[in-house]
PDB file of C-alpha atoms in Angstrom:
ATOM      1  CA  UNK K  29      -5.966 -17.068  -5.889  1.00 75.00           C
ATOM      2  CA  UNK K  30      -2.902 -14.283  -5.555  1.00 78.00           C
ATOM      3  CA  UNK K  31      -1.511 -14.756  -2.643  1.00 89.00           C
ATOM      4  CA  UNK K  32       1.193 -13.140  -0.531  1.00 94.00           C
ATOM      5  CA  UNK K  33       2.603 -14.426   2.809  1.00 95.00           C
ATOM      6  CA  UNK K  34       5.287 -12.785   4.985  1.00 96.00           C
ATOM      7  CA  UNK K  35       7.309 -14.489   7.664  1.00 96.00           C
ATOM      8  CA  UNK K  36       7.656 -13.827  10.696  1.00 96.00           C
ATOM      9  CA  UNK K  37       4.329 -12.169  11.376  1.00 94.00           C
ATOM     10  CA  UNK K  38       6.484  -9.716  14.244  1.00 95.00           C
ATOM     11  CA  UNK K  39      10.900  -9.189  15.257  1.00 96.00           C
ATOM     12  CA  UNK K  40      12.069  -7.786  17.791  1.00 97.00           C
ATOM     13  CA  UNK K  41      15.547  -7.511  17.338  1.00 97.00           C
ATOM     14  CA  UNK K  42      18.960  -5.551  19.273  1.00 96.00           C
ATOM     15  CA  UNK K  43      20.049  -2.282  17.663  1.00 97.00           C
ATOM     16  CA  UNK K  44      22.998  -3.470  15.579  1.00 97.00           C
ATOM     17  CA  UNK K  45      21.779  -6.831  14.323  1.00 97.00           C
ATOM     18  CA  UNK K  46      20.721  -7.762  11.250  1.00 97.00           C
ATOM     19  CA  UNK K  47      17.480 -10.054  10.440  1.00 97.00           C
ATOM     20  CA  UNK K  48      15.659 -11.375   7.465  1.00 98.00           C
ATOM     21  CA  UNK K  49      12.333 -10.776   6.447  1.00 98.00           C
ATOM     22  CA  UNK K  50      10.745 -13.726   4.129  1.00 98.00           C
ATOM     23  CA  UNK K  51       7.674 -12.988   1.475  1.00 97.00           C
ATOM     24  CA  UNK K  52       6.378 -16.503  -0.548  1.00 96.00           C
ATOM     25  CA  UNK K  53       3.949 -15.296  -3.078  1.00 95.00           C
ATOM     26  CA  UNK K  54       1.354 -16.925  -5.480  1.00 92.00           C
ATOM     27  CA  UNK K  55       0.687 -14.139  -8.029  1.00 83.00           C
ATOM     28  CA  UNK K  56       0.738 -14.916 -11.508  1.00 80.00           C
ATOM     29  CA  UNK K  57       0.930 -13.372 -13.952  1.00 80.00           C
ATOM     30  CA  UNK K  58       4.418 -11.748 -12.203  1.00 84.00           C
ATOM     31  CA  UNK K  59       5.183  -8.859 -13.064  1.00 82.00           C
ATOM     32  CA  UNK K  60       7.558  -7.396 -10.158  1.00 87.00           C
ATOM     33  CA  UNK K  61       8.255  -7.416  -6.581  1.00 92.00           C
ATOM     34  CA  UNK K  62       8.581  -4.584  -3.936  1.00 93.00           C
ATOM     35  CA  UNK K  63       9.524  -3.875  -0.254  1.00 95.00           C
ATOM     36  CA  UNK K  64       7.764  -1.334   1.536  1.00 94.00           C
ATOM     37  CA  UNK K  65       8.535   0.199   4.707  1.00 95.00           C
ATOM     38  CA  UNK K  66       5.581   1.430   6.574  1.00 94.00           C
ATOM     39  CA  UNK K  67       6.220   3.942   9.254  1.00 92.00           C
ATOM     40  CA  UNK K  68       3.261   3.294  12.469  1.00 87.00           C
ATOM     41  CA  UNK K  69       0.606   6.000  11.105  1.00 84.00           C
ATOM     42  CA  UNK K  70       1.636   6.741   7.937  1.00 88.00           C
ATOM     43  CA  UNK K  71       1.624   5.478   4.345  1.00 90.00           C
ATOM     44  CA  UNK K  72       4.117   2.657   2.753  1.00 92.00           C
ATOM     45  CA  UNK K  73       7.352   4.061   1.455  1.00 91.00           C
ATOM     46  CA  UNK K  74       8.778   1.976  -1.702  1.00 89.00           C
ATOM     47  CA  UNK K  75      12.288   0.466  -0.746  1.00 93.00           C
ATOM     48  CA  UNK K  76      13.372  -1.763  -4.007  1.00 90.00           C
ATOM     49  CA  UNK K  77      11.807  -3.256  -6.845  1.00 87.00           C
ATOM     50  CA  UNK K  78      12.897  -6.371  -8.013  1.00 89.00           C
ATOM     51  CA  UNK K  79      11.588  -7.969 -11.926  1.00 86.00           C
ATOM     52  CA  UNK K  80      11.797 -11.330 -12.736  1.00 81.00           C
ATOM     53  CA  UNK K  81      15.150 -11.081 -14.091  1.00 85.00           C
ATOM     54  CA  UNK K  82      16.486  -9.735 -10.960  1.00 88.00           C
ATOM     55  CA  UNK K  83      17.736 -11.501  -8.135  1.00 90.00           C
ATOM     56  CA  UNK K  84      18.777  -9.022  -5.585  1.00 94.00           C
ATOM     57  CA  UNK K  85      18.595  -4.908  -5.367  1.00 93.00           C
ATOM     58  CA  UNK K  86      20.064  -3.029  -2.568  1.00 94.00           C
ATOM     59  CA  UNK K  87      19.139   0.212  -0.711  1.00 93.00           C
ATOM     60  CA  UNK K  88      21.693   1.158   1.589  1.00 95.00           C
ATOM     61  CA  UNK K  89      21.221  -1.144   4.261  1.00 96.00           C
ATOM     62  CA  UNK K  90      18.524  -3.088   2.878  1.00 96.00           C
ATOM     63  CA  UNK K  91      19.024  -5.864   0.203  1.00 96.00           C
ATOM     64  CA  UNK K  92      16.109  -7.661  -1.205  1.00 96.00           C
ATOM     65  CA  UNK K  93      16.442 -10.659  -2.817  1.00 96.00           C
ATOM     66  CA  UNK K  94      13.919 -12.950  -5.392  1.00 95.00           C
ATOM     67  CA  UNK K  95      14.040 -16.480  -6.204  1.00 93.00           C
ATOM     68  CA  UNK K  96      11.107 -16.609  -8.774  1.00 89.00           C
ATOM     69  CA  UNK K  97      11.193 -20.030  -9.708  1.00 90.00           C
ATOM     70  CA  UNK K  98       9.978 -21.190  -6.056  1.00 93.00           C
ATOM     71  CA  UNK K  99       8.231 -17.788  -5.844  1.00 93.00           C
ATOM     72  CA  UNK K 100      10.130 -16.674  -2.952  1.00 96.00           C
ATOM     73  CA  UNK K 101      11.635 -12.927  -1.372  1.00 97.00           C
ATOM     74  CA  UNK K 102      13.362 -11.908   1.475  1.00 97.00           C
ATOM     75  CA  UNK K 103      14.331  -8.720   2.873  1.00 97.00           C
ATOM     76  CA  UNK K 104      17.848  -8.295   4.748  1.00 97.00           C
ATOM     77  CA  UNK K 105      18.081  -5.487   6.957  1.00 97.00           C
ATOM     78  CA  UNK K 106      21.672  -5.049   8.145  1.00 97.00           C
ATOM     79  CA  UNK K 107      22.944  -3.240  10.942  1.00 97.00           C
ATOM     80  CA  UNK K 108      20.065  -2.467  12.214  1.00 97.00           C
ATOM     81  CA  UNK K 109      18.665   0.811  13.719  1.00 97.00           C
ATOM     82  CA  UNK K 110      16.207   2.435  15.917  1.00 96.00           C
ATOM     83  CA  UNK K 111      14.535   3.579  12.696  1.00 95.00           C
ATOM     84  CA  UNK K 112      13.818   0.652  11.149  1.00 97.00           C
ATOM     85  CA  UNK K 113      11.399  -0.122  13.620  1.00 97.00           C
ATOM     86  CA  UNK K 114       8.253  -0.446  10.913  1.00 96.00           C
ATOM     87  CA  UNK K 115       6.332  -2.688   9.135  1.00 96.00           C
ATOM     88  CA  UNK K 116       8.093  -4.199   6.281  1.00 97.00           C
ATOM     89  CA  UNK K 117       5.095  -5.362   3.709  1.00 96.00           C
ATOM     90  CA  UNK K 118       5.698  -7.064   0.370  1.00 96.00           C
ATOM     91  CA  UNK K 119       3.675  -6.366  -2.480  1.00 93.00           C
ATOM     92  CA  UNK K 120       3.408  -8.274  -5.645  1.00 91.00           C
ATOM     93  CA  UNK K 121       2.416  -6.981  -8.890  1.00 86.00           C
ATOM     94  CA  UNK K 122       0.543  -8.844 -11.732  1.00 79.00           C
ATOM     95  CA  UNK K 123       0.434  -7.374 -15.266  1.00 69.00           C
ATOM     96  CA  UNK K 124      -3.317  -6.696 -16.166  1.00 63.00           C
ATOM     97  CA  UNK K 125      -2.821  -5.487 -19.757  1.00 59.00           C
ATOM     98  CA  UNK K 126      -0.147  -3.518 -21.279  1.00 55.00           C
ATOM     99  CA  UNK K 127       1.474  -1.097 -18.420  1.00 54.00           C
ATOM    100  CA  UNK K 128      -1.717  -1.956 -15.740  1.00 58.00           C
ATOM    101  CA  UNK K 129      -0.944  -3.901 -12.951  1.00 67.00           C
ATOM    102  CA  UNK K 130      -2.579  -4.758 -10.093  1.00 77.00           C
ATOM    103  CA  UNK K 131      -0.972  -5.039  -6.573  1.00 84.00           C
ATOM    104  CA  UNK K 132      -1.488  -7.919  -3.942  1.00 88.00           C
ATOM    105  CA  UNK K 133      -0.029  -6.992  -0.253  1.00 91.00           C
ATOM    106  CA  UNK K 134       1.236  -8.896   2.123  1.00 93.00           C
ATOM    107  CA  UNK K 135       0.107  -8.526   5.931  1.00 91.00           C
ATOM    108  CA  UNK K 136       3.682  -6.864   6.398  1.00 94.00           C
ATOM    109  CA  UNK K 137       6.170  -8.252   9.490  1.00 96.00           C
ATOM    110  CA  UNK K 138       6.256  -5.902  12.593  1.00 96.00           C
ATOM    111  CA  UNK K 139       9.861  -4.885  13.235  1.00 97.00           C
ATOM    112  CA  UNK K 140      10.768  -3.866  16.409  1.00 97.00           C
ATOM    113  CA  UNK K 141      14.125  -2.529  17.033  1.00 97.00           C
ATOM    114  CA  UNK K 142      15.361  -1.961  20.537  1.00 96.00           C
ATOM    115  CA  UNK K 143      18.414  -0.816  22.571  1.00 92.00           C
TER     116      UNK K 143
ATOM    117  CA  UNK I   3       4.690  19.151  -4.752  1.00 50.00           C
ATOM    118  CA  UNK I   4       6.883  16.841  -3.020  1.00 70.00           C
ATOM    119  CA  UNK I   5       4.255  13.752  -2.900  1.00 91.00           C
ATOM    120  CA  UNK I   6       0.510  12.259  -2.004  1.00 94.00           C
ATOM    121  CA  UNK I   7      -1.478  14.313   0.052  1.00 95.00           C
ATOM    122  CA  UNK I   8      -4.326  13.509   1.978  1.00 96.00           C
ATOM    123  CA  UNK I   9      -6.781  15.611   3.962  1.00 96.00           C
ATOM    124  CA  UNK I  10      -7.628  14.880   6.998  1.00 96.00           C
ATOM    125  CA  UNK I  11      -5.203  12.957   8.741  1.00 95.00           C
ATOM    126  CA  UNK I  12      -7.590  11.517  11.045  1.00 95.00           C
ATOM    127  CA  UNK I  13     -11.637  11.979  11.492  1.00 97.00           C
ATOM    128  CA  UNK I  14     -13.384  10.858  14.877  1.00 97.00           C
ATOM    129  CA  UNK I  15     -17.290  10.588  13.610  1.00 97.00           C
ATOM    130  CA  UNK I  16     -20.182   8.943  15.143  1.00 97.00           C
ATOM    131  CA  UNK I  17     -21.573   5.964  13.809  1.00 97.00           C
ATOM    132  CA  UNK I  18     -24.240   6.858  10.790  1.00 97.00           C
ATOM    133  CA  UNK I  19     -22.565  10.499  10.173  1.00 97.00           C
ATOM    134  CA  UNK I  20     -21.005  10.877   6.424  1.00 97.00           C
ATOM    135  CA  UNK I  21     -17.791  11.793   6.280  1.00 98.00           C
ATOM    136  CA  UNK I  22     -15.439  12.730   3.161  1.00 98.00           C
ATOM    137  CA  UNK I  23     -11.826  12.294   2.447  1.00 98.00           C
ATOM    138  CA  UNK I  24     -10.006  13.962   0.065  1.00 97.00           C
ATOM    139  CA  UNK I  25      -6.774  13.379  -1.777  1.00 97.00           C
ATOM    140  CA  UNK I  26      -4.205  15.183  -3.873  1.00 96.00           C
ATOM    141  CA  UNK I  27      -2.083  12.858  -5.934  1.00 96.00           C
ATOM    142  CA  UNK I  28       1.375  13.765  -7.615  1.00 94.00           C
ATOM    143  CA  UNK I  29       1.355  16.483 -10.173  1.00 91.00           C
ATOM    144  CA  UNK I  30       0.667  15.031 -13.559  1.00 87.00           C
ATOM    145  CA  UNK I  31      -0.167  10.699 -11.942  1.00 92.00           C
ATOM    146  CA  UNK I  32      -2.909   9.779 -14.284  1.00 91.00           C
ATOM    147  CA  UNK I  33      -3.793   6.969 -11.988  1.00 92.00           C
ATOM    148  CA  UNK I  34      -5.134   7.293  -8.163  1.00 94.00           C
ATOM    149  CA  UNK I  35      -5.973   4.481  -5.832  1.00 94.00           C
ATOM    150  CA  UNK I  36      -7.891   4.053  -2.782  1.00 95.00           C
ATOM    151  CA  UNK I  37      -6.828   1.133  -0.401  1.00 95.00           C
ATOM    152  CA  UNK I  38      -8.172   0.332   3.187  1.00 95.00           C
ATOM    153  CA  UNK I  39      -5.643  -1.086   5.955  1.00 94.00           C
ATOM    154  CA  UNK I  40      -6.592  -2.194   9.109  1.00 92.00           C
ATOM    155  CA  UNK I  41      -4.234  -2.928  12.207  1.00 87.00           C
ATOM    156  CA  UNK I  42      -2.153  -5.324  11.610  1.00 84.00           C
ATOM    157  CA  UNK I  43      -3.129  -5.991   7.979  1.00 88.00           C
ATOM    158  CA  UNK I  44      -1.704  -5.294   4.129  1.00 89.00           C
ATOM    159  CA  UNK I  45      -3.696  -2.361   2.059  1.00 91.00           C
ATOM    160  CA  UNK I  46      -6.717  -4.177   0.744  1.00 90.00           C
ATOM    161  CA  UNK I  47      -7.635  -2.226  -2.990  1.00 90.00           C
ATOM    162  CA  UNK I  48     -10.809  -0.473  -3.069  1.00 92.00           C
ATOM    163  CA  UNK I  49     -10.718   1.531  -6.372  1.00 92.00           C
ATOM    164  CA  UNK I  50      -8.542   3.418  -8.614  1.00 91.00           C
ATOM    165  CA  UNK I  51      -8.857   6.374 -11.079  1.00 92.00           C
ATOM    166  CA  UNK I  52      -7.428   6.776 -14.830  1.00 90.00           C
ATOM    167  CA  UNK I  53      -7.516  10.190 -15.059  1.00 91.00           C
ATOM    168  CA  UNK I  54     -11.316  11.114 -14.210  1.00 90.00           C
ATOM    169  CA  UNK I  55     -12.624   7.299 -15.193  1.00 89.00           C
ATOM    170  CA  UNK I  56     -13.161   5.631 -12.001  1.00 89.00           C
ATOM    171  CA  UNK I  57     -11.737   1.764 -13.823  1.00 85.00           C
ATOM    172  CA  UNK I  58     -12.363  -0.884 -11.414  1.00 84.00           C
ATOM    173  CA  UNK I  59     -13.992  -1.426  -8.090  1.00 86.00           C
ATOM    174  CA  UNK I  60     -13.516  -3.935  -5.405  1.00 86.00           C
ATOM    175  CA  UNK I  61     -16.524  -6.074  -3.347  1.00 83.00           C
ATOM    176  CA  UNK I  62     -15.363  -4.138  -0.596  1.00 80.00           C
ATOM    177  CA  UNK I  63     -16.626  -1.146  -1.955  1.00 84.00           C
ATOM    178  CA  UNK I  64     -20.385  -1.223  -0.486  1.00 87.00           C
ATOM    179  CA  UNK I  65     -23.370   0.769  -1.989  1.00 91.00           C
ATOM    180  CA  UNK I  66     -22.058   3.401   0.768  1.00 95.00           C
ATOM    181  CA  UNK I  67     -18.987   4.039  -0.859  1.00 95.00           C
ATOM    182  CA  UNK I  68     -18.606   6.298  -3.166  1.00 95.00           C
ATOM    183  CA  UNK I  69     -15.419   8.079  -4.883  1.00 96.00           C
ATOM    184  CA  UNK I  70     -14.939  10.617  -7.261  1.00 95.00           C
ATOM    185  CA  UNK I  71     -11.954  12.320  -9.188  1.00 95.00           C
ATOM    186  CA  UNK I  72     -13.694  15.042 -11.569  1.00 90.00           C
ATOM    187  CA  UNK I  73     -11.138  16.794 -13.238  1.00 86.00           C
ATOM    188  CA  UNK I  74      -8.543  13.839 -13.364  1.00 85.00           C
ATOM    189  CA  UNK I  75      -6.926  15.313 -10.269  1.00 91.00           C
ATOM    190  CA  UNK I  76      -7.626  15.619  -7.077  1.00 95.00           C
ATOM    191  CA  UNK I  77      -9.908  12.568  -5.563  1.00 97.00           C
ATOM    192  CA  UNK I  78     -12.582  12.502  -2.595  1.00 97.00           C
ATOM    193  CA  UNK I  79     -13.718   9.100  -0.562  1.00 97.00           C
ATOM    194  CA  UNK I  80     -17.097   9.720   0.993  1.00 97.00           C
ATOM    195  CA  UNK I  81     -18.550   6.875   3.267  1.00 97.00           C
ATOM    196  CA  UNK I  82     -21.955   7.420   4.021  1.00 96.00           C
ATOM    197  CA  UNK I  83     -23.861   6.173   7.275  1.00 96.00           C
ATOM    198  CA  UNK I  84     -20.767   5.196   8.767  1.00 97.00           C
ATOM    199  CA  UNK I  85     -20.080   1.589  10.836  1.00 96.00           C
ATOM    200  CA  UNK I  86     -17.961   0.600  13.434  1.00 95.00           C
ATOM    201  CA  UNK I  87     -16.885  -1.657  10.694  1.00 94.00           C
ATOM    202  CA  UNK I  88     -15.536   1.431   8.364  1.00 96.00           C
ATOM    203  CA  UNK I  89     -12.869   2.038  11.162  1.00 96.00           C
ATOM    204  CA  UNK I  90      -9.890   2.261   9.573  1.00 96.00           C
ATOM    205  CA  UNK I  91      -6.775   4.067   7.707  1.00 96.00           C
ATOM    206  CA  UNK I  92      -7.914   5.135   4.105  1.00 97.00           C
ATOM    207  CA  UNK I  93      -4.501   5.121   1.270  1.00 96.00           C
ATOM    208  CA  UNK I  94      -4.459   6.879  -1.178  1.00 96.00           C
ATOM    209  CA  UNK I  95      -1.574   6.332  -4.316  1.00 94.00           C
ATOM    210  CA  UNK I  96      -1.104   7.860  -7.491  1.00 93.00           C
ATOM    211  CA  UNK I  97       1.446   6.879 -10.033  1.00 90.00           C
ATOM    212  CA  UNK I  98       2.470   7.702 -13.862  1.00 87.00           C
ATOM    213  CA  UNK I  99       1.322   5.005 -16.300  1.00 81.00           C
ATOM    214  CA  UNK I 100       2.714   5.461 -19.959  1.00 76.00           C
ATOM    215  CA  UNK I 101       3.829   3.120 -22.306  1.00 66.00           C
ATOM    216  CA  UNK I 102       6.771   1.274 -21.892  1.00 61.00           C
ATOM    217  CA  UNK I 103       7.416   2.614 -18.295  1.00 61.00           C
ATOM    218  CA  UNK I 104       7.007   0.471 -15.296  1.00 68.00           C
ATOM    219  CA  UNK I 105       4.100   1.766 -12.678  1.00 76.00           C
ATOM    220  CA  UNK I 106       5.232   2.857  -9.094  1.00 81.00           C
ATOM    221  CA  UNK I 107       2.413   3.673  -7.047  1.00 87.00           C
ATOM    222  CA  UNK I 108       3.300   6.423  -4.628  1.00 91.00           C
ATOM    223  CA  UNK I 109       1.314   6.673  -1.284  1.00 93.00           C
ATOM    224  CA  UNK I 110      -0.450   8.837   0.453  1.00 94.00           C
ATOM    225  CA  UNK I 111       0.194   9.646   4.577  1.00 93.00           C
ATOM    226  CA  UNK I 112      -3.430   8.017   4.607  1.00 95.00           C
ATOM    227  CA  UNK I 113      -6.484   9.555   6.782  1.00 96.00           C
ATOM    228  CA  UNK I 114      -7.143   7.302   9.929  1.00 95.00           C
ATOM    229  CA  UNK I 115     -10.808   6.837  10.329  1.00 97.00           C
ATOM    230  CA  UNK I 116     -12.464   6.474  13.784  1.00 97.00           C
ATOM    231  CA  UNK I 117     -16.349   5.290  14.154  1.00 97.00           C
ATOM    232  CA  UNK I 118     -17.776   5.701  17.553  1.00 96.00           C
TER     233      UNK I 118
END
């Protein structure tokens, strides 16, 4: 069964720190790996994609990184700030056939980010 | 067109009423998607759209479900004889899906559903 588990389940964390966000997956056939950030109320924002080839991406202050032999992601936020407090959810995609994919979710991490 | 757009943003209905969402994907997407979230969970897939085919639906697409995208556009949700249960925020994505490009599905601000 495709599968997608995030670690922890909620962080809170001081403004200024930085924290790691873990995603283990079971999705085959893999086809690539995103971060979204999901503002309370509204819809997921796409942060990086990563392919199987790829072991990290960066966004600014966000670096995600993929270790596809044990099936494994994390998320580093870094310095953080008041606006990062979100959900971080990680979503794996399987290739159907040809360019169709389907998407598996995580139940995101609740980041909390406080003064 | 800067995005997904999705109309309401949140409905309040009594429990049996019908209600309706509607959604405007990205100029030109071929594909839409409707997911359900509830607190504290991941999107859970409910449908998607290629162009005006309606492709695949999920179990958790009951009998009083129904979607529709007519002219390959613009998509409604409708939920008939509402439950508690249906209480929830509806996504909506749309992405581009040609050959030899790699799909990003682009979502929605979602419409928050409330069943009294």
């Amino acid at each position: 069964k495709n599968q997608v588990e995030q670690s922890p389940q909620s962080l809170i964390i001081l403004e200024g720190k930085n924290c790691t966000l873990q995603c283990n997956y079971t999705v085959s056939p893999f086809s690539n790996l995103r971060w979204y950030k999901q503002d309370t109320g509204r819809g997921p924002v796409s942060l990086t994609i990563m392919t199987f080839s790829e072991n990290t991406k960066s966004n600014g202050r966000y670096t995600a990184t993929l270790d596809a032999d044990t099936k494994q992601s994390s998320l580093h936020i870094t310095a953080s700030q008041l606006s990062d407090s979100a959900s971080y959810i990680c979503v794996v995609s399987h290739t159907l056939t040809g360019t169709a994919s389907k998407l598996t979710f995580g139940t995101g991490t609740r980041l909390q980010v406080t003064l | 067109d800067t995005g997904v757009s999705q109309d309401p943003r949140h409905k309040i209905t009594k429990r049996g009423q019908n209600v309706t969402f509607r959604c405007d994907p990205i100029s030109e997407h071929n594909r839409l998607y409707w997911y359900r979230q509830t607190l504290g969970q991941g999107p859970e897939f409910l449908t998607y759209f290629q162009n005006e085919a309606q492709l695949e639906k999920s179990r958790l697409l009951s009998d009083r479900f129904s979607a529709e995208r007519p002219k390959g556009s613009f998509s409604t949700l409708e939920i008939q004889r509402t439950e508690q249960g249906d209480s929830a925020m509806y996504l909506c994505a749309s992405s581009l899906v040609t050959s030899g490009l790699r799909e990003t599905q682009y979502f929605g601000p979602g419409t928050r559903l409330l069943v009294l």
